[in-house]
mmCIF file of C-alpha atoms in Angstrom:
data_model
loop_
_atom_site.group_PDB
_atom_site.id
_atom_site.type_symbol
_atom_site.label_atom_id
_atom_site.label_comp_id
_atom_site.label_asym_id
_atom_site.label_seq_id
_atom_site.Cartn_x
_atom_site.Cartn_y
_atom_site.Cartn_z
ATOM 1 C CA MET A 1 0.000 0.000 0.000
ATOM 2 C CA THR A 2 1.409 3.380 -0.911
ATOM 3 C CA PRO A 3 1.309 6.230 1.585
ATOM 4 C CA ARG A 4 -1.261 8.948 1.010
ATOM 5 C CA ILE A 5 0.112 12.315 0.128
ATOM 6 C CA ALA A 6 -1.809 15.406 1.092
ATOM 7 C CA ARG A 7 -3.183 17.410 -1.762
ATOM 8 C CA HIS A 8 -1.105 20.471 -2.653
ATOM 9 C CA CYS A 9 -2.512 23.736 -1.326
ATOM 10 C CA PRO A 10 -1.121 27.085 -2.431
ATOM 11 C CA SER A 11 0.747 29.041 0.225
ATOM 12 C CA SER A 12 -0.967 32.047 1.696
ATOM 13 C CA LYS A 13 0.641 35.419 1.131
ATOM 14 C CA LYS A 14 -0.817 36.607 4.424
ATOM 15 C CA ALA A 15 1.163 36.128 7.638
ATOM 16 C CA ALA A 16 -0.294 33.985 10.406
ATOM 17 C CA ARG A 17 0.685 36.588 13.019
ATOM 18 C CA SER A 18 1.026 40.307 12.662
ATOM 19 C CA ASP A 19 2.218 41.508 16.078
ATOM 20 C CA ALA A 20 3.911 44.880 15.528
ATOM 21 C CA GLY A 21 5.111 43.783 12.119
ATOM 22 C CA PHE A 22 6.403 40.422 13.283
ATOM 23 C CA SER A 23 5.131 37.376 11.486
ATOM 24 C CA GLY A 24 5.915 33.741 10.890
ATOM 25 C CA ASP A 25 9.294 32.505 12.041
ATOM 26 C CA CYS A 26 10.378 35.918 13.383
ATOM 27 C CA ALA A 27 7.564 36.453 15.911
ATOM 28 C CA TRP A 28 9.633 34.913 18.720
ATOM 29 C CA PHE A 29 12.008 37.908 18.498
ATOM 30 C CA GLU A 30 9.294 40.520 19.105
ATOM 31 C CA PRO A 31 9.690 40.690 22.946
ATOM 32 C CA ILE A 32 13.451 41.117 22.540
ATOM 33 C CA ALA A 33 12.994 43.844 19.916
ATOM 34 C CA LEU A 34 10.597 45.675 22.227
ATOM 35 C CA GLU A 35 13.109 45.420 25.073
ATOM 36 C CA LEU A 36 15.900 46.705 22.808
ATOM 37 C CA ARG A 37 13.743 49.711 21.890
ATOM 38 C CA ASP A 38 13.065 50.288 25.573
ATOM 39 C CA ILE A 39 16.777 50.103 26.481
ATOM 40 C CA PHE A 40 18.020 52.167 23.540
ATOM 41 C CA THR A 41 15.499 54.893 22.829
ATOM 42 C CA ARG A 42 17.916 56.445 20.316
ATOM 43 C CA ASN A 43 20.103 54.599 17.799
ATOM 44 C CA THR A 44 18.458 51.269 18.590
ATOM 45 C CA ALA A 45 19.690 49.552 15.429
ATOM 46 C CA LYS A 46 23.220 50.912 15.873
ATOM 47 C CA GLU A 47 23.441 49.753 19.497
ATOM 48 C CA THR A 48 21.934 46.366 18.637
ATOM 49 C CA ALA A 49 24.327 45.866 15.723
ATOM 50 C CA PHE A 50 27.305 46.750 17.928
ATOM 51 C CA ARG A 51 26.386 44.116 20.501
ATOM 52 C CA ALA A 52 25.443 41.444 17.926
ATOM 53 C CA GLY A 53 28.488 42.024 15.739
ATOM 54 C CA CYS A 54 26.507 42.654 12.563
ATOM 55 C CA ASP A 55 25.667 45.424 10.105
ATOM 56 C CA ILE A 56 23.236 48.157 11.131
ATOM 57 C CA SER A 57 20.997 47.251 8.174
ATOM 58 C CA THR A 58 20.757 43.678 9.496
ATOM 59 C CA ALA A 59 19.758 44.943 12.956
ATOM 60 C CA GLU A 60 17.165 47.220 11.343
ATOM 61 C CA ARG A 61 15.602 44.174 9.642
ATOM 62 C CA TRP A 62 15.484 42.377 13.009
ATOM 63 C CA LEU A 63 13.830 45.337 14.711
ATOM 64 C CA SER A 64 11.274 45.721 11.912
ATOM 65 C CA GLY A 65 10.282 42.045 12.140
ATOM 66 C CA LYS A 66 11.417 41.039 8.663
ATOM 67 C CA THR A 67 14.073 38.649 9.993
ATOM 68 C CA ALA A 68 15.435 37.519 13.358
ATOM 69 C CA PRO A 69 18.987 36.901 14.559
ATOM 70 C CA GLN A 70 20.365 33.410 14.335
ATOM 71 C CA GLY A 71 23.207 31.523 15.988
ATOM 72 C CA GLU A 72 26.231 33.629 16.799
ATOM 73 C CA ALA A 73 24.441 36.988 16.564
ATOM 74 C CA LEU A 74 21.747 35.868 19.011
ATOM 75 C CA ALA A 75 24.383 34.439 21.365
ATOM 76 C CA ARG A 76 26.305 37.731 21.258
ATOM 77 C CA LEU A 77 23.170 39.658 22.167
ATOM 78 C CA LEU A 78 22.343 37.342 25.061
ATOM 79 C CA CYS A 79 25.955 37.460 26.336
ATOM 80 C CA SER A 80 26.253 41.251 26.062
ATOM 81 C CA ASP A 81 25.978 43.857 28.808
ATOM 82 C CA ILE A 82 22.182 43.908 28.356
ATOM 83 C CA GLY A 83 21.820 40.130 28.038
ATOM 84 C CA ASP A 84 20.025 39.753 31.349
ATOM 85 C CA ARG A 85 17.178 41.999 30.204
ATOM 86 C CA LEU A 86 17.013 40.323 26.795
ATOM 87 C CA HIS A 87 16.903 36.854 28.370
ATOM 88 C CA ALA A 88 14.087 37.953 30.671
ATOM 89 C CA ALA A 89 12.186 39.291 27.645
ATOM 90 C CA LEU A 90 12.788 36.057 25.742
ATOM 91 C CA ILE A 91 11.295 33.866 28.485
ATOM 92 C CA GLU A 92 8.551 36.333 29.393
ATOM 93 C CA ASN A 93 5.720 34.184 28.012
ATOM 94 C CA VAL A 94 7.263 30.743 28.565
ATOM 95 C CA GLN A 95 5.065 28.701 30.903
ATOM 96 C CA THR A 96 7.424 25.974 32.116
ATOM 97 C CA PRO A 97 8.718 25.303 35.623
ATOM 98 C CA TRP A 98 12.277 26.376 34.790
ATOM 99 C CA ALA A 99 11.081 29.684 33.271
ATOM 100 C CA GLU A 100 8.818 30.397 36.232
ATOM 101 C CA ALA A 101 11.688 29.668 38.631
ATOM 102 C CA ARG A 102 13.981 31.969 36.652
ATOM 103 C CA ARG A 103 11.430 34.807 36.691
ATOM 104 C CA ALA A 104 10.975 34.339 40.450
ATOM 105 C CA GLU A 105 14.748 34.499 40.971
ATOM 106 C CA LEU A 106 14.977 37.658 38.877
ATOM 107 C CA MET A 107 12.189 39.271 40.903
ATOM 108 C CA ARG A 108 13.851 38.226 44.168
ATOM 109 C CA THR A 109 17.152 39.769 43.078
ATOM 110 C CA LYS A 110 15.417 42.986 42.030
ATOM 111 C CA LEU A 111 13.602 43.279 45.367
ATOM 112 C CA LEU A 112 16.808 42.617 47.325
ATOM 113 C CA ARG A 113 18.566 45.424 45.423
ATOM 114 C CA GLU A 114 15.656 47.764 46.126
ATOM 115 C CA ARG A 115 15.748 46.828 49.833
ATOM 116 C CA GLU A 116 19.499 47.502 49.998
ATOM 117 C CA GLU A 117 18.967 50.915 48.397
ATOM 118 C CA ILE A 118 16.183 51.778 50.857
ATOM 119 C CA GLU A 119 18.337 50.682 53.809
ATOM 120 C CA ARG A 120 21.219 52.793 52.522
ATOM 121 C CA ARG A 121 18.973 55.835 52.176
ATOM 122 C CA LEU A 122 17.505 55.286 55.659
ATOM 123 C CA ALA A 123 20.989 55.017 57.144
ATOM 124 C CA ALA A 124 21.942 58.286 55.444
ATOM 125 C CA LEU A 125 18.846 59.967 56.884
ATOM 126 C CA GLU A 126 19.581 58.605 60.361
ATOM 127 C CA GLY A 127 23.128 59.981 60.067
ATOM 128 C CA ASN A 128 21.787 63.439 59.231
ATOM 129 C CA LYS A 129 19.556 63.488 62.372
ATOM 130 C CA LYS A 130 22.482 63.272 64.761
#
């Protein structure tokens, strides 16, 4: 018996997703692109290209949703000075135990830093009273 082959259907020219210009295989990069725009309000493509080790025109295509970084460029972004924020953006909507634990650890670290800052400011105020 020969296997059945599905009948050929023409490909749609319309994207399955259209979130801020992101569609198809590039939609996973949207949260990172939004975070990059938030971090670098000016010269976003230039700053992204510097950290990814690519051309500015390539970074502009990533940010517009036409393409997404692959392999070494993505690794360079995640290992850069802003990698922690990009990693958090990447796992933002992941609903697995490891991602939830990572988000909890990030929140814990953020709250501890805030507490240290508040304690430092309180100590400075107490020092001014005397």
